[in-house]
Coordinates of C-alpha atoms in Angstrom, one line a residue:
X1 CA -46.3 -47.5 54.9
X2 CA -43.7 -46.4 51.6
X3 CA -43.9 -42.7 51.5
X4 CA -43.4 -43.2 47.1
X5 CA -47.2 -44.7 47.6
X6 CA -47.8 -40.8 48.1
X7 CA -47.1 -41.5 44.0
X8 CA -50.3 -43.7 44.4
X9 CA -54.3 -42.8 43.3
X10 CA -56.6 -42.1 45.6
X11 CA -60.5 -42.3 45.5
X12 CA -62.6 -38.9 46.0
X13 CA -63.9 -40.2 49.4
X14 CA -60.1 -41.8 50.3
X15 CA -59.1 -37.9 49.2
X16 CA -61.4 -36.4 51.5
X17 CA -61.3 -38.1 54.4
X18 CA -57.4 -37.5 54.2
X19 CA -58.1 -33.9 53.9
X20 CA -60.1 -34.0 56.5
X21 CA -57.3 -35.7 59.5
X22 CA -55.3 -33.2 58.3
X23 CA -56.6 -30.4 59.4
X24 CA -57.3 -32.0 61.9
X25 CA -53.4 -32.2 62.9
X26 CA -51.5 -28.9 62.3
X27 CA -51.2 -25.7 60.7
X28 CA -49.1 -26.7 57.8
X29 CA -46.5 -24.3 57.6
X30 CA -45.3 -25.8 60.8
X31 CA -44.2 -29.1 59.0
X32 CA -39.7 -28.1 59.2
X33 CA -41.1 -27.9 63.4
X34 CA -42.8 -31.1 63.5
X35 CA -39.8 -33.0 61.6
X36 CA -37.0 -32.1 64.5
X37 CA -40.0 -32.2 67.7
X38 CA -40.6 -35.4 66.4
X39 CA -36.8 -36.3 66.6
X40 CA -36.7 -34.1 70.2
X41 CA -39.7 -36.3 71.8
X42 CA -38.9 -39.5 70.7
X43 CA -35.0 -39.3 72.6
X44 CA -36.4 -37.7 75.2
X45 CA -38.9 -40.7 75.1
X46 CA -35.9 -43.0 75.2
X47 CA -33.9 -41.4 78.2
X48 CA -36.9 -41.2 80.7
X49 CA -37.6 -44.6 79.6
X50 CA -33.9 -45.9 80.2
X51 CA -33.4 -43.6 83.3
X52 CA -37.0 -45.0 84.7
X53 CA -36.6 -48.3 84.8
X54 CA -33.0 -47.8 85.8
X55 CA -34.4 -46.3 89.1
X56 CA -36.6 -47.9 92.7
X57 CA -39.8 -47.0 92.9
X58 CA -40.3 -43.7 95.7
X59 CA -43.3 -42.3 96.5
X60 CA -44.6 -38.9 94.9
X61 CA -43.6 -36.2 97.2
X62 CA -43.2 -32.4 96.4
X63 CA -39.3 -33.3 96.8
X64 CA -39.3 -36.1 95.0
X65 CA -41.9 -34.4 92.3
X66 CA -39.4 -31.3 92.0
X67 CA -36.2 -32.6 90.9
X68 CA -37.9 -35.2 89.1
X69 CA -39.1 -31.9 86.7
X70 CA -35.6 -30.0 87.1
X71 CA -33.8 -33.2 85.6
X72 CA -36.9 -33.5 82.9
X73 CA -36.1 -29.7 81.6
X74 CA -32.4 -30.2 82.3
X75 CA -32.9 -33.7 79.8
X76 CA -34.6 -31.5 77.0
X77 CA -32.4 -28.3 78.1
X78 CA -30.1 -30.5 77.1
X79 CA -31.6 -33.1 73.9
X80 CA -32.2 -29.1 72.1
X81 CA -28.6 -28.7 72.4
X82 CA -27.4 -31.4 70.9
X83 CA -30.5 -31.2 68.3
X84 CA -28.6 -27.6 67.3
X85 CA -26.0 -28.4 66.8
X86 CA -25.0 -29.0 63.2
X87 CA -27.7 -26.0 62.8
X88 CA -25.9 -23.2 61.1
X89 CA -28.6 -20.6 63.1
X90 CA -28.7 -22.9 67.0
X91 CA -29.6 -19.2 68.4
X92 CA -33.0 -19.3 66.5
X93 CA -32.8 -23.1 66.8
X94 CA -32.9 -23.0 70.4
X95 CA -35.1 -20.6 70.7
X96 CA -37.9 -22.4 68.9
X97 CA -36.7 -25.4 70.2
X98 CA -36.8 -24.1 73.9
X99 CA -39.8 -22.4 74.3
X100 CA -41.8 -24.9 72.3
X101 CA -40.8 -27.5 75.1
X102 CA -41.5 -24.9 77.6
X103 CA -45.2 -24.4 76.6
X104 CA -46.0 -27.8 76.6
X105 CA -47.3 -29.2 80.2
X106 CA -49.0 -32.9 79.1
X107 CA -48.5 -34.9 75.9
X108 CA -45.8 -34.7 73.0
X109 CA -49.5 -33.5 70.9
X110 CA -49.0 -31.0 73.0
X111 CA -45.4 -29.7 72.7
X112 CA -45.8 -30.3 68.8
X113 CA -48.2 -28.1 68.1
X114 CA -46.7 -25.0 71.0
X115 CA -44.1 -25.1 69.3
X116 CA -45.9 -25.2 65.6
X117 CA -47.8 -22.0 66.3
X118 CA -44.6 -20.2 66.1
X119 CA -43.0 -21.3 63.5
X120 CA -46.2 -22.1 61.2
X121 CA -46.5 -17.9 61.3
X122 CA -42.6 -17.1 60.1
X123 CA -43.4 -19.6 57.1
X124 CA -47.0 -17.8 56.7
X125 CA -44.8 -13.8 57.6
X126 CA -42.8 -15.2 55.1
X127 CA -44.9 -15.4 51.7
X128 CA -47.9 -13.5 53.7
X129 CA -45.5 -10.8 52.4
X130 CA -46.0 -10.4 48.2
X131 CA -49.3 -9.2 49.5
X132 CA -47.5 -6.0 50.4
X133 CA -46.7 -5.7 46.4
X134 CA -50.6 -6.4 45.6
X135 CA -51.2 -3.1 44.8
X136 CA -47.6 -1.7 42.6
X137 CA -48.7 -1.0 38.9
X138 CA -45.6 -3.1 37.7
X139 CA -46.5 -5.5 35.8
X140 CA -43.5 -7.7 36.5
X141 CA -44.2 -7.0 40.1
X142 CA -47.4 -8.5 39.5
X143 CA -46.4 -11.1 37.2
X144 CA -43.9 -12.2 40.3
X145 CA -46.4 -11.9 42.6
X146 CA -48.8 -14.7 40.5
X147 CA -45.2 -16.2 41.0
X148 CA -44.9 -16.2 44.8
X149 CA -49.5 -17.2 45.5
X150 CA -48.4 -20.2 43.2
X151 CA -45.1 -21.4 44.6
X152 CA -46.5 -21.4 48.4
X153 CA -48.8 -24.0 46.9
X154 CA -46.2 -26.0 46.3
X155 CA -44.5 -24.9 49.6
X156 CA -47.4 -25.7 51.8
X157 CA -48.1 -28.9 49.5
X158 CA -44.3 -30.0 50.1
X159 CA -44.5 -29.3 54.6
X160 CA -47.6 -31.3 54.5
X161 CA -46.4 -34.7 52.8
X162 CA -43.0 -33.4 54.5
X163 CA -45.0 -34.5 58.0
X164 CA -47.4 -37.1 56.7
X165 CA -43.5 -38.6 55.8
X166 CA -42.8 -38.5 59.6
X167 CA -46.3 -39.6 61.1
X168 CA -45.8 -42.9 58.3
X169 CA -43.2 -43.7 60.0
X170 CA -41.1 -45.1 63.2
X171 CA -38.9 -42.9 64.4
X172 CA -36.4 -45.8 64.3
X173 CA -37.2 -45.5 60.2
X174 CA -36.1 -41.4 60.5
X175 CA -33.2 -42.4 58.6
X176 CA -33.9 -44.2 56.6
X177 CA -36.7 -41.4 54.9
X178 CA -34.4 -38.6 55.6
X179 CA -33.0 -38.1 52.5
X180 CA -36.5 -37.9 51.4
X181 CA -37.6 -35.8 53.7
X182 CA -34.4 -33.7 53.4
X183 CA -35.6 -32.9 49.8
X184 CA -39.3 -32.5 50.2
X185 CA -38.1 -29.8 52.2
X186 CA -35.1 -28.7 50.6
X187 CA -37.8 -27.5 47.8
X188 CA -39.4 -25.1 50.6
X189 CA -36.2 -23.3 50.5
X190 CA -36.5 -23.7 45.9
X191 CA -40.5 -22.3 46.5
X192 CA -38.7 -18.9 48.6
X193 CA -35.9 -18.4 46.2
X194 CA -37.8 -18.2 43.6
X195 CA -40.9 -16.2 44.5
X196 CA -37.8 -13.2 45.5
X197 CA -35.9 -14.2 41.8
X198 CA -39.0 -13.0 39.7
X199 CA -39.1 -9.2 41.5
X200 CA -36.9 -6.2 39.7
X201 CA -34.2 -5.3 41.2
X202 CA -34.6 -2.8 43.8
X203 CA -35.4 -2.4 47.4
X204 CA -39.0 -4.4 47.3
X205 CA -37.1 -7.6 46.4
X206 CA -34.2 -6.7 49.1
X207 CA -37.4 -6.1 51.6
X208 CA -39.1 -9.8 49.9
X209 CA -35.8 -11.5 50.9
X210 CA -35.4 -10.1 53.7
X211 CA -38.7 -11.0 54.6
X212 CA -38.5 -15.0 54.5
X213 CA -34.5 -15.1 55.8
X214 CA -36.8 -16.7 59.2
X215 CA -38.2 -18.8 57.0
X216 CA -35.8 -20.2 55.1
X217 CA -33.4 -20.1 58.7
X218 CA -35.7 -22.7 60.5
X219 CA -36.1 -24.7 57.0
X220 CA -32.5 -25.0 56.6
X221 CA -32.1 -25.6 60.8
X222 CA -34.9 -28.8 60.2
X223 CA -32.3 -30.1 57.3
X224 CA -28.8 -30.0 59.8
X225 CA -31.1 -31.6 62.5
X226 CA -32.5 -34.8 59.5
X227 CA -29.5 -35.2 58.0
X228 CA -27.4 -36.3 61.8
X229 CA -30.5 -38.7 62.8
X230 CA -28.5 -41.5 62.5
X231 CA -25.4 -40.1 64.6
X232 CA -28.2 -38.1 66.8
X233 CA -30.0 -41.2 67.4
X234 CA -27.6 -43.5 67.8
X235 CA -25.6 -42.2 70.6
X236 CA -29.2 -42.1 72.4
X237 CA -29.0 -46.3 71.8
X238 CA -32.7 -45.7 69.9
X239 CA -33.1 -49.4 68.5
X240 CA -32.6 -49.9 64.8
X241 CA -29.8 -47.1 64.0
X242 CA -26.7 -47.6 62.9
X243 CA -24.8 -44.7 62.6
X244 CA -23.3 -46.8 58.9
X245 CA -25.8 -45.0 56.2
X246 CA -23.9 -48.8 53.8
X247 CA -25.7 -51.0 56.6
X248 CA -29.1 -48.5 56.3
X249 CA -30.0 -48.8 52.8
X250 CA -28.7 -53.1 52.4
X251 CA -31.5 -53.1 55.0
X252 CA -33.7 -51.5 53.4
X253 CA -33.3 -52.6 49.7
X254 CA -33.3 -55.8 50.8
X255 CA -37.1 -55.4 51.9
X256 CA -38.3 -53.1 49.1
X257 CA -36.5 -54.5 46.6
X258 CA -38.2 -58.0 45.0
X259 CA -35.9 -60.8 42.3
X260 CA -37.2 -59.1 39.1
X261 CA -35.8 -55.8 40.8
X262 CA -39.5 -53.9 41.1
X263 CA -39.9 -52.3 44.8
X264 CA -41.8 -55.1 46.4
X265 CA -44.5 -52.1 47.3
X266 CA -45.7 -51.9 43.5
X267 CA -49.1 -53.9 42.8
X268 CA -49.6 -57.0 40.6
X269 CA -51.1 -54.7 38.2
X270 CA -48.9 -52.1 38.3
X271 CA -45.9 -54.0 37.8
X272 CA -47.0 -56.2 34.6
X273 CA -47.6 -52.7 33.4
X274 CA -44.3 -51.1 34.2
X275 CA -42.0 -54.5 32.8
X276 CA -44.5 -54.1 29.3
X277 CA -42.8 -50.3 29.7
X278 CA -39.7 -51.9 30.3
X279 CA -39.8 -53.7 26.8
X280 CA -40.9 -50.5 24.4
X281 CA -44.5 -52.7 25.0
X282 CA -46.2 -49.2 26.1
X283 CA -50.4 -49.7 26.1
X284 CA -51.7 -45.2 25.9
X285 CA -54.8 -44.5 27.8
X286 CA -55.2 -41.6 25.5
X287 CA -53.7 -41.1 21.6
X288 CA -52.8 -37.1 21.1
X289 CA -52.6 -36.9 16.4
X290 CA -52.2 -33.5 13.9
X291 CA -54.0 -35.1 12.4
X292 CA -57.2 -36.4 13.8
X293 CA -56.1 -40.3 14.0
X294 CA -56.0 -40.1 17.9
X295 CA -58.7 -39.2 20.8
X296 CA -57.4 -35.2 21.0
X297 CA -55.6 -33.4 18.4
X298 CA -53.3 -31.1 21.4
X299 CA -51.6 -32.2 24.6
X300 CA -53.2 -29.5 27.3
X301 CA -56.3 -31.3 25.1
X302 CA -55.9 -35.1 26.3
X303 CA -54.7 -33.8 29.9
X304 CA -57.4 -32.3 30.7
X305 CA -58.7 -35.3 30.2
X306 CA -57.1 -37.7 32.1
X307 CA -59.7 -38.5 35.5
X308 CA -59.5 -36.9 39.1
X309 CA -58.5 -41.0 39.3
X310 CA -56.7 -43.1 38.1
X311 CA -55.5 -46.8 38.6
X312 CA -52.0 -47.2 38.1
X313 CA -49.7 -44.7 35.5
X314 CA -51.7 -43.0 33.2
X315 CA -50.0 -43.2 29.8
X316 CA -50.9 -40.9 26.8
X317 CA -48.8 -41.1 23.8
X318 CA -48.7 -38.2 20.9
X319 CA -48.1 -38.9 17.6
X320 CA -45.7 -37.8 15.5
X321 CA -45.8 -33.7 14.9
X322 CA -45.0 -30.4 16.0
X323 CA -47.5 -28.9 19.0
X324 CA -46.9 -25.6 19.5
X325 CA -48.7 -25.2 23.1
X326 CA -47.8 -23.7 26.4
X327 CA -48.5 -27.5 28.4
X328 CA -48.4 -27.9 31.9
X329 CA -48.7 -31.1 34.0
X330 CA -50.3 -30.2 36.9
X331 CA -49.3 -31.0 41.1
X332 CA -52.1 -33.4 41.5
X333 CA -51.7 -35.6 38.5
X334 CA -49.1 -38.4 40.2
X335 CA -47.5 -40.8 38.0
X336 CA -48.4 -39.9 34.0
X337 CA -46.6 -41.3 31.2
X338 CA -45.7 -39.2 28.2
X339 CA -44.1 -40.7 25.2
X340 CA -43.5 -40.2 21.6
X341 CA -42.5 -41.8 18.1
X342 CA -38.5 -39.5 18.8
X343 CA -37.3 -36.5 19.3
X344 CA -37.3 -35.1 16.7
X345 CA -40.3 -36.4 16.0
X346 CA -42.8 -35.4 18.5
X347 CA -42.2 -31.9 19.2
X348 CA -43.8 -29.5 21.7
X349 CA -42.7 -26.2 21.1
X350 CA -43.0 -22.4 22.3
X351 CA -41.2 -19.2 22.4
X352 CA -42.0 -17.6 25.7
X353 CA -39.3 -15.6 27.3
X354 CA -38.5 -12.6 29.3
X355 CA -37.1 -10.2 26.6
X356 CA -40.7 -9.6 25.4
X357 CA -42.6 -8.7 28.1
X358 CA -42.1 -7.0 31.2
X359 CA -45.5 -9.5 32.5
X360 CA -43.1 -12.9 31.7
X361 CA -40.2 -14.8 34.3
X362 CA -38.2 -16.6 33.8
X363 CA -40.6 -19.3 35.8
X364 CA -43.4 -18.4 33.7
X365 CA -41.6 -18.8 30.3
X366 CA -41.5 -21.9 29.9
X367 CA -43.1 -24.2 27.1
X368 CA -43.3 -27.6 29.4
X369 CA -44.2 -27.6 33.3
X370 CA -43.8 -30.7 34.5
X371 CA -45.2 -30.8 38.3
X372 CA -46.8 -34.4 38.9
X373 CA -44.9 -36.4 40.8
X374 CA -43.3 -40.1 38.7
X375 CA -43.8 -38.1 35.2
X376 CA -42.0 -39.8 33.2
X377 CA -41.6 -38.5 29.3
X378 CA -40.0 -40.6 26.9
X379 CA -39.0 -40.0 22.8
X380 CA -40.3 -36.0 22.7
X381 CA -38.8 -32.9 21.9
X382 CA -38.9 -30.1 24.2
X383 CA -38.3 -26.4 22.4
X384 CA -38.1 -23.0 23.2
X385 CA -37.9 -20.9 19.7
X386 CA -37.7 -17.1 21.5
X387 CA -33.9 -17.0 19.6
X388 CA -30.4 -16.1 21.5
X389 CA -31.6 -12.4 21.0
X390 CA -34.6 -13.3 23.1
X391 CA -32.6 -14.0 27.1
X392 CA -34.1 -16.2 29.5
X393 CA -36.4 -18.7 27.3
X394 CA -37.1 -21.6 29.0
X395 CA -38.3 -25.3 27.6
X396 CA -38.4 -27.7 30.1
X397 CA -39.3 -26.8 33.5
X398 CA -39.2 -29.5 36.1
X399 CA -40.5 -29.8 40.0
X400 CA -41.8 -33.9 39.9
X401 CA -39.7 -35.4 42.2
X402 CA -38.0 -39.0 41.0
X403 CA -39.7 -37.6 37.7
X404 CA -36.9 -39.7 34.4
X405 CA -36.6 -38.2 31.1
X406 CA -35.4 -40.8 28.7
X407 CA -34.3 -40.3 25.0
X408 CA -35.7 -36.3 25.1
X409 CA -34.4 -33.1 23.6
X410 CA -34.3 -30.1 25.3
X411 CA -33.5 -26.8 23.0
X412 CA -33.5 -23.5 24.3
X413 CA -30.3 -20.8 24.5
X414 CA -30.6 -18.7 27.6
X415 CA -32.0 -20.9 30.2
X416 CA -33.0 -24.2 27.9
X417 CA -34.3 -26.7 31.3
X418 CA -34.7 -25.3 34.0
X419 CA -34.3 -28.6 36.9
X420 CA -36.4 -26.3 39.7
X421 CA -36.6 -29.1 42.6
X422 CA -37.2 -32.1 43.8
X423 CA -35.1 -35.7 42.1
X424 CA -34.9 -36.1 38.4
X425 CA -32.6 -37.9 36.4
X426 CA -32.5 -38.4 32.4
X427 CA -30.8 -41.0 30.6
X428 CA -30.3 -40.8 26.4
X429 CA -30.9 -37.4 26.2
X430 CA -29.8 -34.0 24.5
X431 CA -29.5 -30.9 25.7
X432 CA -28.2 -28.0 24.0
X433 CA -28.0 -24.1 24.4
X434 CA -25.8 -21.1 25.6
X435 CA -25.6 -19.2 28.8
X436 CA -26.7 -21.5 31.8
X437 CA -29.0 -23.8 30.1
X438 CA -29.1 -26.5 32.5
X439 CA -30.1 -24.2 36.0
X440 CA -32.0 -24.8 39.2
X441 CA -32.0 -26.6 42.8
X442 CA -32.9 -30.2 41.9
X443 CA -31.4 -33.0 42.6
X444 CA -30.3 -34.4 39.7
X445 CA -28.2 -36.9 37.7
X446 CA -28.1 -36.8 33.8
X447 CA -26.2 -40.0 32.5
X448 CA -24.6 -41.1 29.0
X449 CA -26.3 -37.5 27.3
X450 CA -25.5 -35.1 24.2
X451 CA -24.6 -31.4 25.8
X452 CA -24.6 -29.9 22.8
X453 CA -23.4 -25.6 22.9
X454 CA -24.7 -23.5 21.1
X455 CA -23.5 -20.6 19.4
X456 CA -24.4 -17.7 22.1
X457 CA -24.9 -13.9 20.9
X458 CA -21.5 -11.7 20.1
X459 CA -21.1 -9.9 24.0
X460 CA -21.8 -13.4 25.5
X461 CA -19.4 -16.7 26.9
X462 CA -21.1 -20.3 27.3
X463 CA -21.6 -22.0 30.4
X464 CA -23.3 -25.0 30.6
X465 CA -24.6 -25.4 34.0
X466 CA -26.4 -22.7 36.9
X467 CA -26.6 -25.2 39.6
X468 CA -29.1 -22.9 42.8
X469 CA -28.5 -24.2 45.3
X470 CA -28.5 -21.7 48.6
X471 CA -28.2 -23.6 51.8
X472 CA -25.1 -26.0 52.2
X473 CA -27.7 -28.6 53.6
X474 CA -29.8 -28.6 51.1
X475 CA -29.1 -32.9 49.4
X476 CA -29.7 -31.2 46.1
X477 CA -27.0 -30.7 42.9
X478 CA -26.8 -31.3 39.5
X479 CA -24.4 -34.8 38.5
X480 CA -23.2 -34.8 34.7
X481 CA -22.5 -38.3 34.5
X482 CA -21.2 -40.3 31.7
X483 CA -22.3 -37.7 29.0
X484 CA -20.4 -35.9 26.1
X485 CA -20.1 -32.4 26.2
X486 CA -19.4 -30.9 23.2
X487 CA -19.9 -27.4 20.2
X488 CA -22.7 -27.0 18.2
X489 CA -21.6 -26.6 14.8
X490 CA -22.6 -23.8 14.4
X491 CA -19.9 -22.7 17.0
X492 CA -17.0 -24.7 15.9
X493 CA -16.0 -22.1 13.7
X494 CA -16.2 -19.0 16.2
X495 CA -15.1 -21.7 19.6
X496 CA -11.8 -20.2 20.3
X497 CA -13.0 -16.3 20.3
X498 CA -16.1 -17.3 22.3
X499 CA -14.9 -18.9 25.4
X500 CA -17.1 -21.7 27.2
X501 CA -17.4 -23.1 31.0
X502 CA -19.1 -25.9 32.5
X503 CA -20.5 -23.7 35.2
X504 CA -21.0 -21.2 36.9
X505 CA -22.4 -20.1 40.8
X506 CA -25.8 -19.1 40.8
X507 CA -26.6 -19.1 44.7
X508 CA -23.8 -19.3 47.4
X509 CA -23.9 -23.4 48.2
X510 CA -24.2 -24.7 44.1
X511 CA -23.0 -27.8 43.8
X512 CA -22.3 -29.8 40.4
X513 CA -19.3 -33.2 39.5
X514 CA -18.8 -33.8 36.3
X515 CA -17.7 -37.4 36.2
X516 CA -16.7 -40.2 33.7
X517 CA -17.3 -37.4 30.5
X518 CA -16.2 -36.4 27.3
X519 CA -15.2 -32.4 27.5
X520 CA -14.8 -31.3 24.1
X521 CA -11.8 -29.1 23.4
X522 CA -13.6 -25.5 23.7
X523 CA -14.1 -26.0 26.7
X524 CA -11.7 -22.6 28.2
X525 CA -9.3 -24.5 30.4
X526 CA -10.2 -23.0 33.8
X527 CA -13.0 -24.5 33.7
X528 CA -16.0 -22.1 35.6
X529 CA -16.8 -18.8 35.4
X530 CA -17.7 -16.1 38.0
X531 CA -21.0 -15.3 39.0
X532 CA -20.4 -11.8 40.6
X533 CA -16.9 -10.9 42.3
X534 CA -15.6 -13.2 44.1
X535 CA -19.6 -14.4 45.3
X536 CA -20.2 -18.1 46.2
X537 CA -15.8 -19.3 45.5
X538 CA -15.9 -20.4 49.0
X539 CA -18.6 -22.4 49.7
X540 CA -19.8 -23.6 46.0
X541 CA -19.2 -27.3 45.6
X542 CA -17.6 -28.4 42.5
X543 CA -16.1 -31.5 41.2
X544 CA -14.7 -33.7 38.4
X545 CA -13.4 -37.4 38.3
X546 CA -11.8 -39.0 35.8
X547 CA -12.7 -37.3 32.7
X548 CA -11.8 -37.7 29.2
X549 CA -11.4 -35.3 26.3
X550 CA -8.7 -32.4 25.3
X551 CA -11.3 -30.0 27.5
X552 CA -10.7 -32.8 30.6
X553 CA -6.8 -31.4 31.6
X554 CA -8.0 -30.1 35.5
X555 CA -4.0 -29.1 35.6
X556 CA -5.2 -24.9 34.4
X557 CA -8.3 -25.3 36.4
X558 CA -9.7 -22.6 38.4
X559 CA -8.4 -22.5 42.0
X560 CA -11.4 -21.5 44.1
X561 CA -11.5 -23.2 47.2
X562 CA -15.0 -24.9 46.6
X563 CA -13.7 -26.1 43.3
X564 CA -11.3 -30.2 43.7
X565 CA -10.9 -32.8 41.6
X566 CA -11.4 -36.4 42.9
X567 CA -9.3 -38.6 42.6
X568 CA -10.6 -42.0 45.0
X569 CA -13.2 -44.2 43.6
X570 CA -15.6 -44.3 47.1
X571 CA -15.5 -40.7 46.4
X572 CA -17.2 -40.6 43.3
X573 CA -18.5 -42.9 44.5
X574 CA -21.2 -40.7 46.0
X575 CA -22.2 -39.2 43.8
X576 CA -23.8 -42.4 41.9
X577 CA -26.7 -42.6 40.6
X578 CA -28.0 -45.1 43.3
X579 CA -26.5 -42.8 46.4
X580 CA -27.4 -38.9 45.0
X581 CA -31.1 -39.7 44.2
X582 CA -31.1 -43.5 45.4
X583 CA -32.7 -44.1 42.6
X584 CA -32.2 -48.1 42.7
X585 CA -35.3 -47.6 44.7
X586 CA -37.4 -45.8 41.6
X587 CA -35.3 -45.7 38.2
X588 CA -36.3 -49.3 38.1
X589 CA -39.4 -49.7 38.5
X590 CA -39.9 -47.0 35.4
X591 CA -38.3 -49.6 33.0
X592 CA -36.2 -47.1 32.1
X593 CA -31.8 -48.3 31.7
X594 CA -29.6 -47.1 34.1
X595 CA -26.4 -46.8 35.5
X596 CA -26.5 -47.3 39.6
X597 CA -22.6 -47.1 40.1
X598 CA -19.8 -45.3 37.9
X599 CA -18.6 -46.9 34.5
X600 CA -14.9 -48.3 35.8

């Protein structure tokens, strides 16, 4: 069963059965440990099986039993050290895995349970500490607490999904699913970071950050181990696992893609629907129209009317009009399409911002927030009209895995597009703003888009991107591919006086690639701006490849250790849609035009 089938609808009976099964398994918070331990268990089984098959039978004497026990302990210890070798927090990794191995005396299930009991406590504690802040009278703290409670729910869901993804596949399939598992686990780190980010500066915020360190380290360890799974399993000669990623991808594509370019696991009904979508011939399930000619006059009413269970993709057509409402696509609403009459005709607008109220976080300021996986937005404008004077004001926040935005427009000033987490693809979109107006920690590719830099406040500078990767093992980052970066007409007269930059490191391992794009002459020659002193300058990963335009000259770019120009086509190919998002496996099925590789 493909992990992507999680996007498919479940009947209430199947949902109830799934929940009962899940409750019998493991505490949610231990999914990271399970990722690690399933690899250990499988590896240990391989080692022990090979050892057993190569030795003659012998009588069960106490000395032989003791020798076998010592050998088993030695093998497990060696495996633990091998698994922990690529991690940044080896001590905590070895301690957790060794403790789990020591407490397990019978089956692999006992081993997993013993490890999860310790790890789950740490994950729960990290978010549980938020409860200590509830007593505060500070509205900013209460708002941050509310965010944390919501984010904790998302983190648990992703940990559970990671567990289910592992359970659904054999050990030798783990390397092929590694990218997906790491994306889901990465979002757990992002959820923790977002929780902390909402608190006002001070001692409480520091305590929150410190309280989440242990859980973050454990998740980081799991990310590192899964990332090295192919080479690790190859060293143990696990059948079906090769050391080369290209061969694995080719094998997977051969199984999953049919001749029509759609994944083989799609039903015939879904295939017909998607072919129709590719021809811009969508048949809506519901219609929203302000003039009363549809099923509903508001988008929220239409979303609330979407049945809890439905077959295939659910389509809502939003007729021309300006819809002043905050729209949230919930986590459980998967495979939803919203399409409008064009990004200048169908507009969803709001003005929420951080400046107007102490109880508003950047996270909650979004005019539209998308959580449900497999979301597709087409021909819609997402707008936040708070203006530059109100500072943080999000037009669109996206936490939907395998989400696609086609021919859309995101308009704002500071923090316009919050590409929060998961895999996201933007094609033929116009995104405008001033300060950090494309930010977050998603694995996102913007292709054939126009990035419009507006005029900020007189005391501000423009920054196009502020990518927020906080751990080097996260498979996240922003790729700006074959786009145009241009100034707004109101900025043009002041483009020399107001400095504009391509990016700055919001968090320590910020990751941004700009390639095959047209960069205007208003971009500062050094290209990038520090966040705070030398923060992240050695650990960030910024690169440019084959860009054009007066602003693309890299001769005077920053000399940071983390910045580079890419000269190899093979190196640049790592950041294409196919390689960076595994987009060849899911974007085609939405009917969205996509360039999977480089343009030149």
